[in-house]
Coordinates of C-alpha atoms and ligand atoms in Angstrom, one line a residue:
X404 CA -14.6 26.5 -21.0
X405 CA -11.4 25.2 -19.8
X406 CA -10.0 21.9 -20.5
X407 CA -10.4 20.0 -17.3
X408 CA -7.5 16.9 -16.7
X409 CA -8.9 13.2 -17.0
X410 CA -8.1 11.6 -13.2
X411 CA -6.3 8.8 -14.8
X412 CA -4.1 11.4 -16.2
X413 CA -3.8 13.0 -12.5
X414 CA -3.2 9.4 -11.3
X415 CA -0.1 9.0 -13.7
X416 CA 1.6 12.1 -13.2
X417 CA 1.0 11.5 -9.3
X418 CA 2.4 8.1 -9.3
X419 CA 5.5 9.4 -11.3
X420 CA 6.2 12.2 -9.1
X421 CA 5.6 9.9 -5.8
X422 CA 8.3 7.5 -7.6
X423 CA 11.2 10.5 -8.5
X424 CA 10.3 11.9 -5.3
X425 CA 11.5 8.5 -3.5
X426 CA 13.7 7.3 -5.6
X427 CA 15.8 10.7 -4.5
X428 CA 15.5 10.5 -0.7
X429 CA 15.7 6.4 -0.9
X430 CA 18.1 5.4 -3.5
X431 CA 18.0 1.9 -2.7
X432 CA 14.8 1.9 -4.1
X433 CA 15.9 3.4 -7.7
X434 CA 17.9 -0.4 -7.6
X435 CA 14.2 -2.1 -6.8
X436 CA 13.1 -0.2 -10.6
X437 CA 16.4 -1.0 -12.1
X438 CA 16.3 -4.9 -11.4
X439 CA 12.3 -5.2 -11.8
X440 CA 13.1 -3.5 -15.4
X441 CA 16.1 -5.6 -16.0
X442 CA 13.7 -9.0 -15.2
X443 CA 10.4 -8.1 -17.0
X444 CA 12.6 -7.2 -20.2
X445 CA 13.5 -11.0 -20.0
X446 CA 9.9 -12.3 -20.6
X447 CA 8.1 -12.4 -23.7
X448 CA 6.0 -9.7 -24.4
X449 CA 3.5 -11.5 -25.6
X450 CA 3.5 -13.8 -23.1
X451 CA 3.0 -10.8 -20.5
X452 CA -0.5 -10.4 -18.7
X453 CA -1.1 -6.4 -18.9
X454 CA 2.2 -5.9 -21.0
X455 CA 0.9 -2.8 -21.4
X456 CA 0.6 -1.1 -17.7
X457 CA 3.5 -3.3 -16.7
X458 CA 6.4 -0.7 -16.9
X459 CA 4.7 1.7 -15.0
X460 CA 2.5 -0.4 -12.5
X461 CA 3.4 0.3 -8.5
X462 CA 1.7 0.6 -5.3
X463 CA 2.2 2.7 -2.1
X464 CA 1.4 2.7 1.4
X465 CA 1.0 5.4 4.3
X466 CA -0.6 5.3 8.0
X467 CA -2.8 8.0 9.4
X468 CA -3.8 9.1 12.8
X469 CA -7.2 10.6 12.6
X470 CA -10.9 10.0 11.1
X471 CA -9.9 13.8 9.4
X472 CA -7.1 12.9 7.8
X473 CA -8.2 10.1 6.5
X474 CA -11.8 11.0 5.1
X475 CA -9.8 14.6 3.4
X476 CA -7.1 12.0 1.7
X477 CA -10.1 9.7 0.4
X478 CA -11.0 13.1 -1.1
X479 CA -8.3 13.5 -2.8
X480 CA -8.2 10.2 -4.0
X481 CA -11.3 10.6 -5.4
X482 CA -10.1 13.4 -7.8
X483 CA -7.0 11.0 -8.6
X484 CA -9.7 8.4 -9.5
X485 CA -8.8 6.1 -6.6
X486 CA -11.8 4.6 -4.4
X487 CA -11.4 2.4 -1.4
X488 CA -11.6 -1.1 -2.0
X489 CA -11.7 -3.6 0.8
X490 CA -11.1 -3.7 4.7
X491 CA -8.5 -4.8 5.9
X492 CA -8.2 -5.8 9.7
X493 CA -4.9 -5.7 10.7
X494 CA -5.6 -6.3 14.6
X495 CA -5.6 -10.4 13.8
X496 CA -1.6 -9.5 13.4
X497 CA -1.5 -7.7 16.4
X498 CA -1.2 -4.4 14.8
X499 CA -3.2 -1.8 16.3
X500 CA -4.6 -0.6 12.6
X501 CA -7.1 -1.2 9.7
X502 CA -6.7 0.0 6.5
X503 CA -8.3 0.1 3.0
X504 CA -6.8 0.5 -0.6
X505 CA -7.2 3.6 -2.7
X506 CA -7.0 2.3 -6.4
X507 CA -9.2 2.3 -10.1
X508 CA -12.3 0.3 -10.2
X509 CA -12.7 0.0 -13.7
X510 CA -11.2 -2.0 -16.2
X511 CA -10.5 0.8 -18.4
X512 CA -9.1 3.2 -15.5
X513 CA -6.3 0.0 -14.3
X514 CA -5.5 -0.2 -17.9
X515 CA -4.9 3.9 -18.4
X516 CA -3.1 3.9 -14.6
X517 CA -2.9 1.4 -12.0
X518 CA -1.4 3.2 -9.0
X519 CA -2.9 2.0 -5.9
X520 CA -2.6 3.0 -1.9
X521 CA -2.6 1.1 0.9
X522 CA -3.6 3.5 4.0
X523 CA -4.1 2.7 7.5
X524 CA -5.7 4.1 10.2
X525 CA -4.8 4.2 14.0
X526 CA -6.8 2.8 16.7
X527 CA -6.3 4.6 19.2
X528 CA -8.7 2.2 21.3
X529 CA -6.3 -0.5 21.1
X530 CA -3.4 1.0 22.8
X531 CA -4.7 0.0 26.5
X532 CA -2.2 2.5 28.0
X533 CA -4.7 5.7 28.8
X534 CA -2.3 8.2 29.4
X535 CA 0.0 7.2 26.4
X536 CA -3.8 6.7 23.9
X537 CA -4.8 10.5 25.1
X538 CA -1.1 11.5 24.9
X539 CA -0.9 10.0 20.7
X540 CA -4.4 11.5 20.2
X541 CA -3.3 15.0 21.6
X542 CA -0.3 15.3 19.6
X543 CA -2.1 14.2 16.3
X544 CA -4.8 16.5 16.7
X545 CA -2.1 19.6 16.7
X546 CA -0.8 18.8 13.4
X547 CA -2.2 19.4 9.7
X548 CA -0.6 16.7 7.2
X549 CA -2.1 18.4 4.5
X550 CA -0.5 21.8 2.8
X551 CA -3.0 24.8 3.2
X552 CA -2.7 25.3 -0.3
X553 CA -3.8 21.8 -1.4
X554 CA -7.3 22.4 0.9
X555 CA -8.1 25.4 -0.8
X556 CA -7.7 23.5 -4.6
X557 CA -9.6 20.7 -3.8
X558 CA -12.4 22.6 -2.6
X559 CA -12.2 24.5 -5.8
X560 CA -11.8 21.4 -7.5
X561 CA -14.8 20.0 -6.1
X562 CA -17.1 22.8 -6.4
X563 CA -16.2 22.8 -10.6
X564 CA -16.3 19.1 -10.9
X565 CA -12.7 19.1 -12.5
X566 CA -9.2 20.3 -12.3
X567 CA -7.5 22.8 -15.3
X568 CA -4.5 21.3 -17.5
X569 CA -2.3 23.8 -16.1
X570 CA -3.3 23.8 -12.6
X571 CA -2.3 20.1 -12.1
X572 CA 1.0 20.4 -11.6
X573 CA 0.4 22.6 -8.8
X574 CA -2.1 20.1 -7.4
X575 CA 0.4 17.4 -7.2
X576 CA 3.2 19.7 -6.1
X577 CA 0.8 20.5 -3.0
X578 CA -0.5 17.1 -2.6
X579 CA 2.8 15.1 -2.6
X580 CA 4.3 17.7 0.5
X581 CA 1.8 15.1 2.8
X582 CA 4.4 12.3 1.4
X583 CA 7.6 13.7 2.2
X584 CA 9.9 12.3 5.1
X585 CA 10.4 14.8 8.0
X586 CA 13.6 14.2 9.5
X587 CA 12.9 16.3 12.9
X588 CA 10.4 15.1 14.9
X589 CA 7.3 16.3 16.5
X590 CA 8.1 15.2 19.6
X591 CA 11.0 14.6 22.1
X592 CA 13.4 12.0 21.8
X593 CA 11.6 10.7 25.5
X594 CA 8.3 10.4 24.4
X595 CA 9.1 8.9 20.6
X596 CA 10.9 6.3 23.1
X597 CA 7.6 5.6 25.0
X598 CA 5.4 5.4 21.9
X599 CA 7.9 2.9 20.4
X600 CA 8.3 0.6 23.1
X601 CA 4.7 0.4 23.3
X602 CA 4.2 -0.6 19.4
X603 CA 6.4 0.5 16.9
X604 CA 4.0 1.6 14.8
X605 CA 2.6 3.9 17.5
X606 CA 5.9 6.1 17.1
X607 CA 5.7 6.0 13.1
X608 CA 2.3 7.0 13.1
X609 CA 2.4 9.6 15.6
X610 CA 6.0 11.1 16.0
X611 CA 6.6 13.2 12.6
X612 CA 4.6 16.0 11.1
X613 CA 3.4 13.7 7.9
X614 CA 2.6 10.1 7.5
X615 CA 5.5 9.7 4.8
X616 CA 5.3 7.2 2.4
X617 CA 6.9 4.1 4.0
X618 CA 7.5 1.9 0.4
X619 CA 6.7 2.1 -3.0
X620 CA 6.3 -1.3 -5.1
X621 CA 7.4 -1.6 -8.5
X622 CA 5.3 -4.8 -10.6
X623 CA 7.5 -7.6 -11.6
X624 CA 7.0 -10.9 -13.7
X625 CA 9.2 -13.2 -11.9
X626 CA 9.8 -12.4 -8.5
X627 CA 12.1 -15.5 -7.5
X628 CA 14.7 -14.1 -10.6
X629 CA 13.9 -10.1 -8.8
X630 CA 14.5 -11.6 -5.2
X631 CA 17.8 -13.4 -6.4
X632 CA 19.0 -10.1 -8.0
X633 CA 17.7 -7.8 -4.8
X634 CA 20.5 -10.2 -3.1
X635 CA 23.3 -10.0 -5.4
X636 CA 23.0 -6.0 -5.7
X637 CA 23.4 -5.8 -1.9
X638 CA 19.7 -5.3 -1.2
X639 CA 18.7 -7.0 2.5
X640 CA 15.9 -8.8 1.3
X641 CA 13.1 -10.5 3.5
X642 CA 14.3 -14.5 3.7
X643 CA 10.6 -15.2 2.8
X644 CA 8.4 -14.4 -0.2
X645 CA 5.1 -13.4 1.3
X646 CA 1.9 -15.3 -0.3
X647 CA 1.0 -18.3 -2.6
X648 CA 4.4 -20.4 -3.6
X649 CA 5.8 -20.7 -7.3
X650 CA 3.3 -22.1 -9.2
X651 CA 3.0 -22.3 -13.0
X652 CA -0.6 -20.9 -13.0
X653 CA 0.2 -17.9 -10.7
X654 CA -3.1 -16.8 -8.0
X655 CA -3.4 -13.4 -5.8
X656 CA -0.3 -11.7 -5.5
X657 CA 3.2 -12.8 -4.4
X658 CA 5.9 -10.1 -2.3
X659 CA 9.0 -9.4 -1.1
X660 CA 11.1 -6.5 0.1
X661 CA 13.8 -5.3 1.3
X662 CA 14.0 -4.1 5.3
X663 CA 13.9 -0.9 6.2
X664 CA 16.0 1.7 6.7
X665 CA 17.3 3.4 9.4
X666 CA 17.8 6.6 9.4
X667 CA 18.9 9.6 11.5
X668 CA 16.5 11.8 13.3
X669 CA 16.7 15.2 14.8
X670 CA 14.3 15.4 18.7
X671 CA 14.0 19.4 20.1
X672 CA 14.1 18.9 23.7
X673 CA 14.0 21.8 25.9
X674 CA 15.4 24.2 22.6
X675 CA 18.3 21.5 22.5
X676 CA 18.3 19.2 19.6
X677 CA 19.1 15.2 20.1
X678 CA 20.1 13.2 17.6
X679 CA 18.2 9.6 17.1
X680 CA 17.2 7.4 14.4
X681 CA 13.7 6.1 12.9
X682 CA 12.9 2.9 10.8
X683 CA 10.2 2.9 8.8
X684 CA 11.1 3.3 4.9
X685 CA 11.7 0.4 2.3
X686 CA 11.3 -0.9 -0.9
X687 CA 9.2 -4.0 -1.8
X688 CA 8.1 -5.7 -5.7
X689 CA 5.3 -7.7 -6.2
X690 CA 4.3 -10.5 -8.8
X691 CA 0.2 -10.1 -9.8
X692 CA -1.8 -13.4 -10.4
X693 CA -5.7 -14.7 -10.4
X694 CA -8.0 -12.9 -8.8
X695 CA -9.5 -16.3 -6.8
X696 CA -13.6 -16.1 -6.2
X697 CA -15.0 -16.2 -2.5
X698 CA -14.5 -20.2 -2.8
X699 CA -11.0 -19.7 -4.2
X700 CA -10.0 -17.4 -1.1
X701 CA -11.3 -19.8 1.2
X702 CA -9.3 -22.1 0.2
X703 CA -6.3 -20.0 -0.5
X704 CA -6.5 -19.2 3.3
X705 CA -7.1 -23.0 4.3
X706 CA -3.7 -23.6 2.2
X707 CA -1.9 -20.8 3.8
X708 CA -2.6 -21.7 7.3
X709 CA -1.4 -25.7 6.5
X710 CA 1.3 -24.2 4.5
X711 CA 0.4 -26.9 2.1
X712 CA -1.0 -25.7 -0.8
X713 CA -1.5 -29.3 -2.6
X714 CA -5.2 -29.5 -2.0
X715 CA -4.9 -26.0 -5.2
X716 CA -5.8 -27.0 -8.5
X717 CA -2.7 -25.6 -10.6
X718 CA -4.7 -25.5 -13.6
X719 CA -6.6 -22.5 -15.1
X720 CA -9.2 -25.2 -17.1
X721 CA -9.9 -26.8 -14.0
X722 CA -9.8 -23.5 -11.5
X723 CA -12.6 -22.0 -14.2
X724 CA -14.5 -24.8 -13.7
X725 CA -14.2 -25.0 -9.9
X726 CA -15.3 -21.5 -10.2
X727 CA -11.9 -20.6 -7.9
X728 CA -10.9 -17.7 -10.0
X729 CA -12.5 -15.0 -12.0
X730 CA -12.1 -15.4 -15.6
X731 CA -13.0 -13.0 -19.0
X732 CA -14.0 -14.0 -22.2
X733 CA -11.6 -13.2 -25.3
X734 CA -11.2 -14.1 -28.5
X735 CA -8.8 -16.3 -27.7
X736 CA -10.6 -18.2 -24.9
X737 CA -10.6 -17.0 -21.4
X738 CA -7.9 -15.0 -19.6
X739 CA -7.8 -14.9 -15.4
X740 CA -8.7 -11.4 -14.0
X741 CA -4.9 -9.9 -12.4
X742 CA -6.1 -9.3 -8.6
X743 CA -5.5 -5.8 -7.8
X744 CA -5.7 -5.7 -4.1
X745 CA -4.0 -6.8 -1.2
X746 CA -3.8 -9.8 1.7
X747 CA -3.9 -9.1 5.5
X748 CA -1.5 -11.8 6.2
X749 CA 0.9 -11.1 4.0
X750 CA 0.5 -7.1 4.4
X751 CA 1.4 -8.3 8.2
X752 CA 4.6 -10.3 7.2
X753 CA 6.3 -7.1 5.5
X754 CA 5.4 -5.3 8.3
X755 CA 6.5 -7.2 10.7
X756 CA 9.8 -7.7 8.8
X757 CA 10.6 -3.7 8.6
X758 CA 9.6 -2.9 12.5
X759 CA 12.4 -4.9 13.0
X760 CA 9.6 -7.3 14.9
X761 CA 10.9 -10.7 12.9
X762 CA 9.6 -12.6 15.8
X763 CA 6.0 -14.1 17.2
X764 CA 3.1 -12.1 16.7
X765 CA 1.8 -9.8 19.5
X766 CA -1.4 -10.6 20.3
X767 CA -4.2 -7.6 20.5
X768 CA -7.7 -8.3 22.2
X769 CA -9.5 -6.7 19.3
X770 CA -12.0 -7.6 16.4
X771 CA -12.6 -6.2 13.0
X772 CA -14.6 -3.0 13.2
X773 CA -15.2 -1.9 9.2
X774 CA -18.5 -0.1 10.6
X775 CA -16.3 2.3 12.7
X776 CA -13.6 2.5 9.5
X777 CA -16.1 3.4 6.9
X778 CA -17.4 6.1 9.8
X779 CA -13.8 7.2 9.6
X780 CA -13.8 7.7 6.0
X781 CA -17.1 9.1 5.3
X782 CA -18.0 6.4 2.7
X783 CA -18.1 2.7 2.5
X784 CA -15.6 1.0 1.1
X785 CA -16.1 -0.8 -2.3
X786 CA -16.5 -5.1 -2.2
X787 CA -14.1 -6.5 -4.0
X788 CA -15.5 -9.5 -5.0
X789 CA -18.2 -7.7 -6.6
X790 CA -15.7 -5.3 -8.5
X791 CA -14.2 -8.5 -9.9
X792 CA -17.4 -10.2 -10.8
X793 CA -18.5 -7.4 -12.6
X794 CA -16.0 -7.8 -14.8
X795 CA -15.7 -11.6 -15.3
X796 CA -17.8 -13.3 -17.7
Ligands
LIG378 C1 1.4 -1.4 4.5 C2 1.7 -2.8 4.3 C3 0.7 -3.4 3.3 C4 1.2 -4.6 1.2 O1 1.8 -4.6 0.1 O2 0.7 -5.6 1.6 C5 1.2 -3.3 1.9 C6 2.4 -0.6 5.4 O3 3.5 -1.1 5.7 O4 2.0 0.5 5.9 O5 1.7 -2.4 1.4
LIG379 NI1 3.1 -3.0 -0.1

């Protein structure tokens, strides 16, 4: 018998090839790794929550276009290891998406490889122009984002319940071609135009052959030190850090990033090629704290809107016995649970920073629709709160 690859393994060597791959075509963000590594050297190891996973902890994020494309990538996922977790409606942002994160469920697979991707999906039934809805759908349905290749291994993959040592490098090879940027577009110069002044995110989505990745996220310790040193190495940072403020007992997760890129473009129009530019790709870090319980959130999203957060305990004794955050038993007491997933509103802030939107937030007549997601992806998506229960004690 062969030796089949563990997924965490496949995880890891994806998540190092995504990170060469865009450190190459976006230097700026080889500057993000070198100043994230220069700040969590500074801390105590000892001191550092999940020291161990630290140096190569990162996330990702990519929008699709179709139910297809993104019910195939949640199989892929799947032999990475990654399962959705969470719905996210991005609508309440006036974006005309929702999205999910791929990432480990287990304990024991965040500890081996925490990579983690945030993907969105299109609604095509927000955009309440009819002719420019059927035009987006038309032109997405004409392309394949994945490489033929990679179809035919994951069907093999799937049908022997495991992937050979020496095939994996193949795999990811194939796999990380739906990544790459494409720096001619799919469509003409005119009609990228008409899909951007419409949303932005319209023409990101549906404009280029692939979804590229648009950032990749690097895990620091101290994101006030990182965001000082983005500045001073000539990195635009966003003038906000996205989340809870500095406290000393750190909850959910804390962002920044720098804006966007943009870069030049190549349209065909009528065998003529016209030059343009697209922005869509940055670089962002992120600081990890408590993973806050149901009760925790509610408050957390009670602070946020106030934008006083006085009324949260800064305390782990007294958040444990609030029951605010999740907590595990060690020997040496008990330790918070990191949170491992995402926040709408924040998610909506670094978006709205890099489609060069920095003012008031469009309004969409929509609601959440997870029913119509999950349909999307062929599976329901995981509950996070129970993930995080499960594993608090
Ligand atoms: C995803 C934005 C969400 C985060 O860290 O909240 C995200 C996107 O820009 O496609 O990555
Ligand atoms: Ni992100």
């Amino acid at each position: 018998m062969k030796n089949y690859i563990s997924k965490s393994a496949l995880r890891q060597r994806f998540s190092d090839a995504l990170s060469s791959l865009y450190r190459k075509e976006v230097p700026a963000y080889g500057t993000l790794l070198e100043i994230v590594a220069e700040v969590n050297e500074t801390i105590d190891p000892n001191q550092a929550v999940d020291a161990a996973r630290l140096g190569q902890e990162r996330h990702g994020a990519i929008r699709v276009g179709t139910a297809n494309d993104l019910s195939t990538i949640a199989r892929v996922f799947d032999q990475l290891g990654m399962e959705p977790v969470g719905y996210y409606d991005l609508s309440v942002a006036g974006l005309p998406i929702h999205s999910t994160a791929f990432r480990p469920v287990t304990a024991k697979g965040l500890e081996e490889s925490p990579f983690r991707m945030f993907t969105s999906l299109l609604r095509p039934e927000l955009i309440d122009d009819s002719s420019l809805r059927e035009e987006a759908e038309s032109t997405l349905a004409e392309r394949n984002i994945f490489a033929p290749e990679l179809l035919t291994q994951l069907k093999s993959i799937e049908s022997n319940g495991g992937l050979a040592e020496d095939e994996a490098e193949n795999f990811i090879l194939s796999f990380l071609k739906t990544f790459q940027w494409h720096d001619k577009a799919q469509v003409s110069l005119e009609t990228y135009n008409k899909f951007k002044n419409h949303h932005p995110l319209l023409s990101d989505i549906v404009s280029f052959q692939g979804p590229h990745i648009n950032h990749l996220t690097p895990r620091t310790l101290d994101i006030d030190l990182a965001q000082e040193k983005m500045r001073q190495r000539g990195l635009k940072a966003k003038d906000v850090i996205e989340g809870p403020p500095k406290r000393k007992c750190p909850i959910l997760l804390r962002q920044t990033a720098f804006k966007a890129l943009s870069e030049d473009i190549l349209f065909e129009e009528s065998g003529e090629w016209k030059r343009g530019t697209h922005t869509a790709r940055f670089g962002e870090i992120e600081q990890r704290g408590a993973a806050l319980t149901p009760k925790g959130r509610e408050l957390y999203d009670r602070c946020l809107a106030k934008k006083d957060f006085s009324d949260f305990p800064d305390d782990w004794e007294i958040m444990r016995k609030q029951d605010i955050a999740y907590f595990r038993k060690t020997d040496n007491g008990f330790e918070p649970l990191t949170y491992e997933d995402f926040l709408p509103v924040s998610a909506a802030g670094i978006f709205r920073s890099n489609l060069g939107e920095d003012g008031e937030i469009q309004t969409l007549k929509a609601t959440a629709n997870q029913e119509a997601f999950e349909t999307a992806l062929g599976r329901p998506v995981h509950d996070m709160f129970a993930l995080y229960s499960a594993q608090a004690n």
